[in-house]
Tab-separated table of C-alpha atoms (C1' of nucleotides) in Angstrom:
chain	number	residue	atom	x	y	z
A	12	UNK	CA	-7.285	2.459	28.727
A	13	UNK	CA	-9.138	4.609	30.964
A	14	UNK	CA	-6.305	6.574	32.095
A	15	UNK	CA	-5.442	7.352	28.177
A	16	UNK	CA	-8.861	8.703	27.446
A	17	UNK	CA	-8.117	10.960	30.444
A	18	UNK	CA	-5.380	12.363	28.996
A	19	UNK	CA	-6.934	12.734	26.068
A	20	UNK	CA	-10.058	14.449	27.050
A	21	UNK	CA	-7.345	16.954	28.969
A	22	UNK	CA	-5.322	17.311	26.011
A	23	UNK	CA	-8.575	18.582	24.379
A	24	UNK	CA	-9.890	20.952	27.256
A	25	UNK	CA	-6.287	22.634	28.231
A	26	UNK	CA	-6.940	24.222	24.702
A	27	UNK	CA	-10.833	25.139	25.258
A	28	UNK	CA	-12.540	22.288	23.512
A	29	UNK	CA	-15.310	21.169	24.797
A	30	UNK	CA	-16.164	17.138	25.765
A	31	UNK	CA	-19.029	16.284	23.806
A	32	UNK	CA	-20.576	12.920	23.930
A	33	UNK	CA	-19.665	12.606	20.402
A	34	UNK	CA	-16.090	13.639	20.754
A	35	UNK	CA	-15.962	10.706	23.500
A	36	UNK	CA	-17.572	7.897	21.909
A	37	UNK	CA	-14.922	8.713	18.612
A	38	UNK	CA	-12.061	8.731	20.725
A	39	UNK	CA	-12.836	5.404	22.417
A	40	UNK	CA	-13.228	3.539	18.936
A	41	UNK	CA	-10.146	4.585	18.011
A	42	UNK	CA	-8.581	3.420	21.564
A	43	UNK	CA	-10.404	-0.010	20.577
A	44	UNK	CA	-9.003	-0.111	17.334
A	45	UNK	CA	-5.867	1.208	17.985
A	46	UNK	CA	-4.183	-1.811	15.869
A	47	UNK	CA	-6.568	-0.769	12.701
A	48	UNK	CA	-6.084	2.089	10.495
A	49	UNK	CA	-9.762	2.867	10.056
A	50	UNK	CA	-11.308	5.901	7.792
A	51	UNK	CA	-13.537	8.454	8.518
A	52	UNK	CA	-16.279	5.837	7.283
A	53	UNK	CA	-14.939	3.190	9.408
A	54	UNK	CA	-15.204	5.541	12.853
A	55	UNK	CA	-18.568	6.448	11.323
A	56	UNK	CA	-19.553	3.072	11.479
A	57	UNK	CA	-17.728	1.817	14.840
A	58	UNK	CA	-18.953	5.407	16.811
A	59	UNK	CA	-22.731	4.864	15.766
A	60	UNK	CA	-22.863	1.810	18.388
A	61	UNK	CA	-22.176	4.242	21.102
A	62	UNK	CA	-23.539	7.182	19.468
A	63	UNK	CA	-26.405	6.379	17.256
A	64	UNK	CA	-27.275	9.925	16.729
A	65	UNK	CA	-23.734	11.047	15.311
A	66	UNK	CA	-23.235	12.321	11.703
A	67	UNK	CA	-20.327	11.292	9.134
A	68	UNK	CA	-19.767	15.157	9.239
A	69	UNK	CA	-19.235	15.139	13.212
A	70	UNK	CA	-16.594	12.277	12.701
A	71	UNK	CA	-14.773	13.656	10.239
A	72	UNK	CA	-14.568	16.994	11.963
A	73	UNK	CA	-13.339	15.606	15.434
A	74	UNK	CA	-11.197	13.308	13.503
A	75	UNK	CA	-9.732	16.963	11.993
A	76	UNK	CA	-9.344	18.433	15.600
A	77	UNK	CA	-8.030	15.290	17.159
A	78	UNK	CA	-5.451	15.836	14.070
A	79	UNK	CA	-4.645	18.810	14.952
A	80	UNK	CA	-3.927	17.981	18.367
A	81	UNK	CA	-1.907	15.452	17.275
A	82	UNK	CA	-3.641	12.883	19.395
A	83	UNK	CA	-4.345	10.995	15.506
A	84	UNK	CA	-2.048	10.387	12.633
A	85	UNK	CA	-3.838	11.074	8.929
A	86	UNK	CA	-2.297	8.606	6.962
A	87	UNK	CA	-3.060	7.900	3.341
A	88	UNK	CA	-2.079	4.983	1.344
A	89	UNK	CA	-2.792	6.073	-1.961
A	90	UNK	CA	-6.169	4.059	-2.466
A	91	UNK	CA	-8.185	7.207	-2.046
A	92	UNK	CA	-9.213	7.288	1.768
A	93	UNK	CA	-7.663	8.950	4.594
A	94	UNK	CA	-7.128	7.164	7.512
A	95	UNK	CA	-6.646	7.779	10.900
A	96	UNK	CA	-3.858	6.481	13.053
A	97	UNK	CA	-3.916	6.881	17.311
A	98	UNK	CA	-0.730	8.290	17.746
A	99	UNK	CA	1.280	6.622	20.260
A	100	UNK	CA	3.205	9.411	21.936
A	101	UNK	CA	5.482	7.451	24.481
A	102	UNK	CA	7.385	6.004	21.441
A	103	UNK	CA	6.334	9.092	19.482
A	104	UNK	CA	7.189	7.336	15.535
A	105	UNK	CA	5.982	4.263	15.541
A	106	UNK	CA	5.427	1.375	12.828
A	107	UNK	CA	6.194	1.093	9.135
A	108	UNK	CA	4.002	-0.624	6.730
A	109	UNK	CA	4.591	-3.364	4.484
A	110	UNK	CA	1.809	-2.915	1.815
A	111	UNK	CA	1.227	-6.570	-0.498
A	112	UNK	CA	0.613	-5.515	-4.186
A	113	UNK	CA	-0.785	-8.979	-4.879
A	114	UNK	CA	-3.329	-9.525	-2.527
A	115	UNK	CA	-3.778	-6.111	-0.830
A	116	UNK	CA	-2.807	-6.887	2.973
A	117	UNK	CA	-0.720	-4.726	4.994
A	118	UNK	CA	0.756	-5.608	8.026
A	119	UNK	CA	3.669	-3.184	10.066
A	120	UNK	CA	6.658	-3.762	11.477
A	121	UNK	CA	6.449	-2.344	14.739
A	122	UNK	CA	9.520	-0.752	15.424
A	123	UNK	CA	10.939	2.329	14.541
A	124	UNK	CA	13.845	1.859	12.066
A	125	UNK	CA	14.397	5.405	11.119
A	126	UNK	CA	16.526	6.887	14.185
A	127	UNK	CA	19.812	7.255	12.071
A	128	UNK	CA	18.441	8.388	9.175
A	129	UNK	CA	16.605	10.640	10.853
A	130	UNK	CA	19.827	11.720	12.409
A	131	UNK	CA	21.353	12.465	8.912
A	132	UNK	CA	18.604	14.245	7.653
A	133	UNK	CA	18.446	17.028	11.101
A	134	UNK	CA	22.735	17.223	10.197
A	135	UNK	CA	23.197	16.859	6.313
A	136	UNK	CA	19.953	19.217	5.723
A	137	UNK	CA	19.308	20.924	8.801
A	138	UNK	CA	15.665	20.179	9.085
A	139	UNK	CA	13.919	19.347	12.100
A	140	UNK	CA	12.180	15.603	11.756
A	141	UNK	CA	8.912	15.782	13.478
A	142	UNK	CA	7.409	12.493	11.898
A	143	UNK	CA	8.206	10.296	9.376
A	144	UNK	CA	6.489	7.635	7.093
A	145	UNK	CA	7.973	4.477	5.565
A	146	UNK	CA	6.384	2.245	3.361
A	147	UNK	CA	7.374	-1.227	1.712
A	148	UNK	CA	5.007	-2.385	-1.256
A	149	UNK	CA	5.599	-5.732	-2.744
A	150	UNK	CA	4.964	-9.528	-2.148
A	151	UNK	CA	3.947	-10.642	1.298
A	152	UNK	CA	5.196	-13.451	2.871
A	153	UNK	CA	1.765	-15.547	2.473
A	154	UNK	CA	1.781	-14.363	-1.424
A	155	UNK	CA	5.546	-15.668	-1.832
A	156	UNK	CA	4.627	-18.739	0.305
A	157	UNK	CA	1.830	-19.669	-2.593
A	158	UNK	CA	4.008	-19.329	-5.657
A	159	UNK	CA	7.129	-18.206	-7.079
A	160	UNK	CA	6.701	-14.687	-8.158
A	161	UNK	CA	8.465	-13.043	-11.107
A	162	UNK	CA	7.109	-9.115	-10.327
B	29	UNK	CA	14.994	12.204	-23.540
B	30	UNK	CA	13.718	11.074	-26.702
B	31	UNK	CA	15.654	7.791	-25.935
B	32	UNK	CA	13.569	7.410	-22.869
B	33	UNK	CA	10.505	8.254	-24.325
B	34	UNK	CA	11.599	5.398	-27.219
B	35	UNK	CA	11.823	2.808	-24.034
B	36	UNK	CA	8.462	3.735	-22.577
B	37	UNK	CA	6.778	3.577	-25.574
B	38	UNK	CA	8.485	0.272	-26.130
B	39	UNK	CA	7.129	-0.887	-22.825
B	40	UNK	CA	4.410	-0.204	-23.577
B	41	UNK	CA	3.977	-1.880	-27.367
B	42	UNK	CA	5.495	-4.675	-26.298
B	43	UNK	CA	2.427	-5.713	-23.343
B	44	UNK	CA	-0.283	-4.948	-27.070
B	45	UNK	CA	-0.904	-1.520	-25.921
B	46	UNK	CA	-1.656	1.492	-28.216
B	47	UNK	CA	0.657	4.195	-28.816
B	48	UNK	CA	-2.220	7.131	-29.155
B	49	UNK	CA	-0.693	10.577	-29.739
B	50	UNK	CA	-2.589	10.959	-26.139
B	51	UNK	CA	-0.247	8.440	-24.171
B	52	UNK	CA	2.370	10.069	-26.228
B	53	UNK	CA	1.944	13.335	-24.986
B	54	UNK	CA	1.345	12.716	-21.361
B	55	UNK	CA	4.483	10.930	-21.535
B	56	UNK	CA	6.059	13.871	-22.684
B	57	UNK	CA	4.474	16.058	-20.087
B	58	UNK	CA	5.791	13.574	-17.329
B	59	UNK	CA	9.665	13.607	-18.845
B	60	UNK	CA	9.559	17.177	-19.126
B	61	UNK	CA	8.588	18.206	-15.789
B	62	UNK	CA	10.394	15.059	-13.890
B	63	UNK	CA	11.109	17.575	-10.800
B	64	UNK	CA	7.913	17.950	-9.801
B	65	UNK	CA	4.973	16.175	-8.717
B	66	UNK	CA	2.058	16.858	-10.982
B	67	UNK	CA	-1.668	15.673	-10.231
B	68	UNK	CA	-3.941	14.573	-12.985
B	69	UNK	CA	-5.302	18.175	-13.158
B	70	UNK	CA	-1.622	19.509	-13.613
B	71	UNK	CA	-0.967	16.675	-16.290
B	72	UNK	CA	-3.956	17.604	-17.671
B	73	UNK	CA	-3.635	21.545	-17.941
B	74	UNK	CA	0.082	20.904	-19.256
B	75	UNK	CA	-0.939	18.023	-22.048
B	76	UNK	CA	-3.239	20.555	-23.318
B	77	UNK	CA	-0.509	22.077	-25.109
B	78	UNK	CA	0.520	19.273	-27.404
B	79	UNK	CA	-2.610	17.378	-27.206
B	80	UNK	CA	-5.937	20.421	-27.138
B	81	UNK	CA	-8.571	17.773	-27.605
B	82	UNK	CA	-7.666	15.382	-24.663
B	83	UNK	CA	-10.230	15.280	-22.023
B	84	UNK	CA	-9.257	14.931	-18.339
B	85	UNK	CA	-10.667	11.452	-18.112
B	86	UNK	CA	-7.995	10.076	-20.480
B	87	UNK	CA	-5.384	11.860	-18.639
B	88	UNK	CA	-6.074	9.661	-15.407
B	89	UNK	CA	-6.730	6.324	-17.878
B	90	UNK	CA	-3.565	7.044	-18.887
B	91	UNK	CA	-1.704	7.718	-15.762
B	92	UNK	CA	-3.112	4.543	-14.483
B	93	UNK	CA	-1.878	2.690	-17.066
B	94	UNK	CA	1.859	3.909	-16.455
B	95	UNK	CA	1.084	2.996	-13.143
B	96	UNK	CA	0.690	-0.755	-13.611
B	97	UNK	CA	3.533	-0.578	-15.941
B	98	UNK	CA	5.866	0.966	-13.149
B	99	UNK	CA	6.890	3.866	-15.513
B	100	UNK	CA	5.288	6.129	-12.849
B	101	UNK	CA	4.471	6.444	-8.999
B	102	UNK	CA	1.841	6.933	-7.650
B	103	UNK	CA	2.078	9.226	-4.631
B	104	UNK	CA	-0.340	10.743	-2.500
B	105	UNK	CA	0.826	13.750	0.140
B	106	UNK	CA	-1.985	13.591	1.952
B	107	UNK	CA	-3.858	16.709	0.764
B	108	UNK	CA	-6.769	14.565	-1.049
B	109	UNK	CA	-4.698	14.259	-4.723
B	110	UNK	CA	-3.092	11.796	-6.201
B	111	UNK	CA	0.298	12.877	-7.606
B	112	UNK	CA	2.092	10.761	-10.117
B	113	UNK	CA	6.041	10.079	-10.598
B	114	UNK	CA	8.532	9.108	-13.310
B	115	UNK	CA	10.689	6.279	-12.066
B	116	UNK	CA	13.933	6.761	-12.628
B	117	UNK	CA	14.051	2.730	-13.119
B	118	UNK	CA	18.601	3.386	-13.482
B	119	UNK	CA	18.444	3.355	-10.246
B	120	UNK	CA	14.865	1.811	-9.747
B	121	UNK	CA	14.096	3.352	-6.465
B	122	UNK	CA	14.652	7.119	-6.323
B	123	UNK	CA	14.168	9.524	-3.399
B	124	UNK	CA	12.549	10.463	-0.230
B	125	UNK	CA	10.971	13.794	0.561
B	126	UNK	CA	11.145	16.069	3.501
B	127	UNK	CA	7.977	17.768	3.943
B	128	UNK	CA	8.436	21.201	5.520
B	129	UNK	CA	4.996	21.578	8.203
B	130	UNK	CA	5.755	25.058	8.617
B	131	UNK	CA	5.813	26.468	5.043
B	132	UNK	CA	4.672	23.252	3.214
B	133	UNK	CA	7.700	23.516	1.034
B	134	UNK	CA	8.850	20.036	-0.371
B	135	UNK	CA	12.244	19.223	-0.437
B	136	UNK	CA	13.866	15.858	-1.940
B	137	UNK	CA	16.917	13.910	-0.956
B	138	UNK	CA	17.635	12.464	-4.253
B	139	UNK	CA	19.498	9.394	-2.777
B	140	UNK	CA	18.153	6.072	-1.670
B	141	UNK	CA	18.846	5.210	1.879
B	142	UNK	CA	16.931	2.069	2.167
B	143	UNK	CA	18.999	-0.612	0.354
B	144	UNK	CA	20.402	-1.669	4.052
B	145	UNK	CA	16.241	-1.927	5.342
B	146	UNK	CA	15.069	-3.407	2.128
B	147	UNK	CA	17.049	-6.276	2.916
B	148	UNK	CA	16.323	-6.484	6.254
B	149	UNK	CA	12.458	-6.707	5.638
B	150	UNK	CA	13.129	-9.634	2.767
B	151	UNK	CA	15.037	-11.569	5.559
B	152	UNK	CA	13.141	-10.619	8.689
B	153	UNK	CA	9.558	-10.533	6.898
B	154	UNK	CA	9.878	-12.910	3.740
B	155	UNK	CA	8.316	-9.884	2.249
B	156	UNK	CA	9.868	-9.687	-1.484
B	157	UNK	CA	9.959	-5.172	-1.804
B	158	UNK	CA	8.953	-3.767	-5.255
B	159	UNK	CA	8.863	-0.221	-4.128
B	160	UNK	CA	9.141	1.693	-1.073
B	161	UNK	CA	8.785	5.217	-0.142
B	162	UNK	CA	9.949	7.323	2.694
B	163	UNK	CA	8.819	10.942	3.707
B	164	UNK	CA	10.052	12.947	6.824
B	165	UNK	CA	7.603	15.899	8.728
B	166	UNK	CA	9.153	18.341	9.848
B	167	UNK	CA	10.951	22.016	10.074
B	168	UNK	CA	12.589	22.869	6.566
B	169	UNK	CA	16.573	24.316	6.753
B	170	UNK	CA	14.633	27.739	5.472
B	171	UNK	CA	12.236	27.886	8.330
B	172	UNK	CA	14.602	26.617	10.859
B	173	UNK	CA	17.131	29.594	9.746
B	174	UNK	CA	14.611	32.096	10.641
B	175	UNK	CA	13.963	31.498	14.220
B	176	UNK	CA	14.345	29.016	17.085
B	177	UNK	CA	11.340	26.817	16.240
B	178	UNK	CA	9.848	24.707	19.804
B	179	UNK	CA	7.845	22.858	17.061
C	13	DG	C1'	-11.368	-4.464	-40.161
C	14	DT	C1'	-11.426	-4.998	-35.240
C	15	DG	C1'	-10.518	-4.418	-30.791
C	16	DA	C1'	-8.467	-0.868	-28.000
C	17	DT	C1'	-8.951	3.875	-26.917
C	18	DT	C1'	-11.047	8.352	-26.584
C	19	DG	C1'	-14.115	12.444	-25.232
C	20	DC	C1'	-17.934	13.710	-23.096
C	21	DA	C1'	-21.061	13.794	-19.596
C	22	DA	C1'	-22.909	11.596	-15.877
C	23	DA	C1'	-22.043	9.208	-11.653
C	24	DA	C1'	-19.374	7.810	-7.851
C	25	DA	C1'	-16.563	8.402	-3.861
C	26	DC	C1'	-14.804	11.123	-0.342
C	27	DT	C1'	-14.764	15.372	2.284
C	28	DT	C1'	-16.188	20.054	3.600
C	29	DT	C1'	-19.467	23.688	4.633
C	30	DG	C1'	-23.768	26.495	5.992
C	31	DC	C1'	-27.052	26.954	9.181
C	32	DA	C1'	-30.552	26.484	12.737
C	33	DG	C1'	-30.974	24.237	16.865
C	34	DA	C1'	-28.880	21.700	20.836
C	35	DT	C1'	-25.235	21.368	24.236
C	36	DT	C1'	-21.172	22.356	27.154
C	37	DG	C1'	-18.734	24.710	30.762
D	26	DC	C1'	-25.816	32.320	29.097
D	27	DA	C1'	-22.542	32.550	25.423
D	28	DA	C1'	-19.873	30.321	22.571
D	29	DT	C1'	-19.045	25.957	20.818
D	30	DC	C1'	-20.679	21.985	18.706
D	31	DT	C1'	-23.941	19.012	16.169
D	32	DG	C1'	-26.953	16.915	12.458
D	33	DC	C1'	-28.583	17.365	8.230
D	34	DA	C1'	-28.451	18.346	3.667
D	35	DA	C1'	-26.260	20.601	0.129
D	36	DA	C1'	-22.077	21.641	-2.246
D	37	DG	C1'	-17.201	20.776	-3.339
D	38	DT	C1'	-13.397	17.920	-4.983
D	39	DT	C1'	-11.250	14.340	-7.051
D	40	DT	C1'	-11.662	10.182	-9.618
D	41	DT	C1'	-14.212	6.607	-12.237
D	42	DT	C1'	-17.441	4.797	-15.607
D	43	DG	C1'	-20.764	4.137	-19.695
D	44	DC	C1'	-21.105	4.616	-24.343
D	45	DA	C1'	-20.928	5.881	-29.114
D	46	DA	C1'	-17.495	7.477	-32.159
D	47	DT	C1'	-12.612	7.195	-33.468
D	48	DC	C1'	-8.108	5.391	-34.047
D	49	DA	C1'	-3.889	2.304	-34.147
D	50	DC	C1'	-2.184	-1.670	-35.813
DNA sequence: GTGATTGCAAAAACTTTGCAGATTG
DNA sequence: CAATCTGCAAAGTTTTTGCAATCAC
């Protein structure tokens, strides 16, 4: 825990970033959360515990930098909010997401299924895979447990 | 064309819902330009044409309503607007997209590699898929032909 | 006819920006 | 110190909503 905000806070000063309090206090929500996907309001919310003085605007900016860096994932689900994924960089891709359309829950399958695919897109189209995204939407397994579902 | 404009507007009549020379026209809008990935702005600048008096707010009613009915997806790309999709319900789930980080171009690979997965997360998950969708980051074929990119 | 649908404008939701003052290295 | 960073408030974007008038069936 500690040792990854160390790396983190070196990631940001080997490029001449400064470590604010603010910057800090974001990062460590997200370490604490890692499992969530939270949005800029969520962090907001979470960071104002440890930094009571922090502005939405701070969070979404270091959310932006930490972005850049690559140290966070922006995902978006299609409901309208980004959100903001702690990239795990000793498996590099990560999860997928299985998204319920009947009763909104998502939960991830947490392995990375893509490897061959990704294989045939670097041969059959000669482009580079840097990250990927997969998404399942349909009935989860406590919706089809309920009732028998006709789509 | 006109016979898959005859089946949308069927699917629509037969769940009691109006055919207003609005819906009509946005319909046409999405089967002519099935390549790309219009926004509601887009839709609405190109409906225009057939239908001057529609207002932008009908435009998004509209493409809501085609998204509940599964005659279009709704995608997001991450850059804060919603895009919107004609199925192609022959073969019901359509393609992936390769997202170029470089040049932002969008590419498409207008197959469907996740029959093999899809199955995998009914058995493994008891999660019943309606949709899925599947987008690669990364270095596009023309970027990558220009110069050695270390990404 | 009657209930669904529309256009407009206003509001909501989310995100970005300008700027003066505070803070970091 | 100098340049970066912050908080606040204001502005920007995209999307949704309320409502009276209109339209499809």
């Amino acid at each position: 825990m500690e040792e990854r905000i160390e790396k983190i806070k070196q990631q940001l000063q080997s490029q001449a970033y400064k470590l604010t309090h603010q910057r800090e206090a974001t990062v460590r929500v997200l370490l604490e959360n890692e499992e969530d996907h939270l949005s800029a309001e969520d962090v907001f919310m979470l960071v104002k515990d440890k930094a009571p003085e922090i502005g939405l605007a701070t969070v979404y900016r270091t959310l932006e930098l930490l972005s850049e860096l690559h140290v966070v994932e922006k995902i978006n689900f299609g409901d309208g909010v980004a959100r903001y994924d702690l990239r795990n960089d000793s498996t590099h891709h990560h999860h997928h997401h299985l998204i319920c359309v009947q009763c909104g829950a998502m939960d991830e399958i947490m392995e990375d299924w893509l490897g061959p695919l990704e294989e045939r897109v670097e041969e059959q189209f000669n482009f580079t895979v840097v990250d990927h995204r997969l998404d399942f939407q349909g009935i989860c397994f406590r919706c089809n447990g309920k009732t028998n579902n006709p789509i």
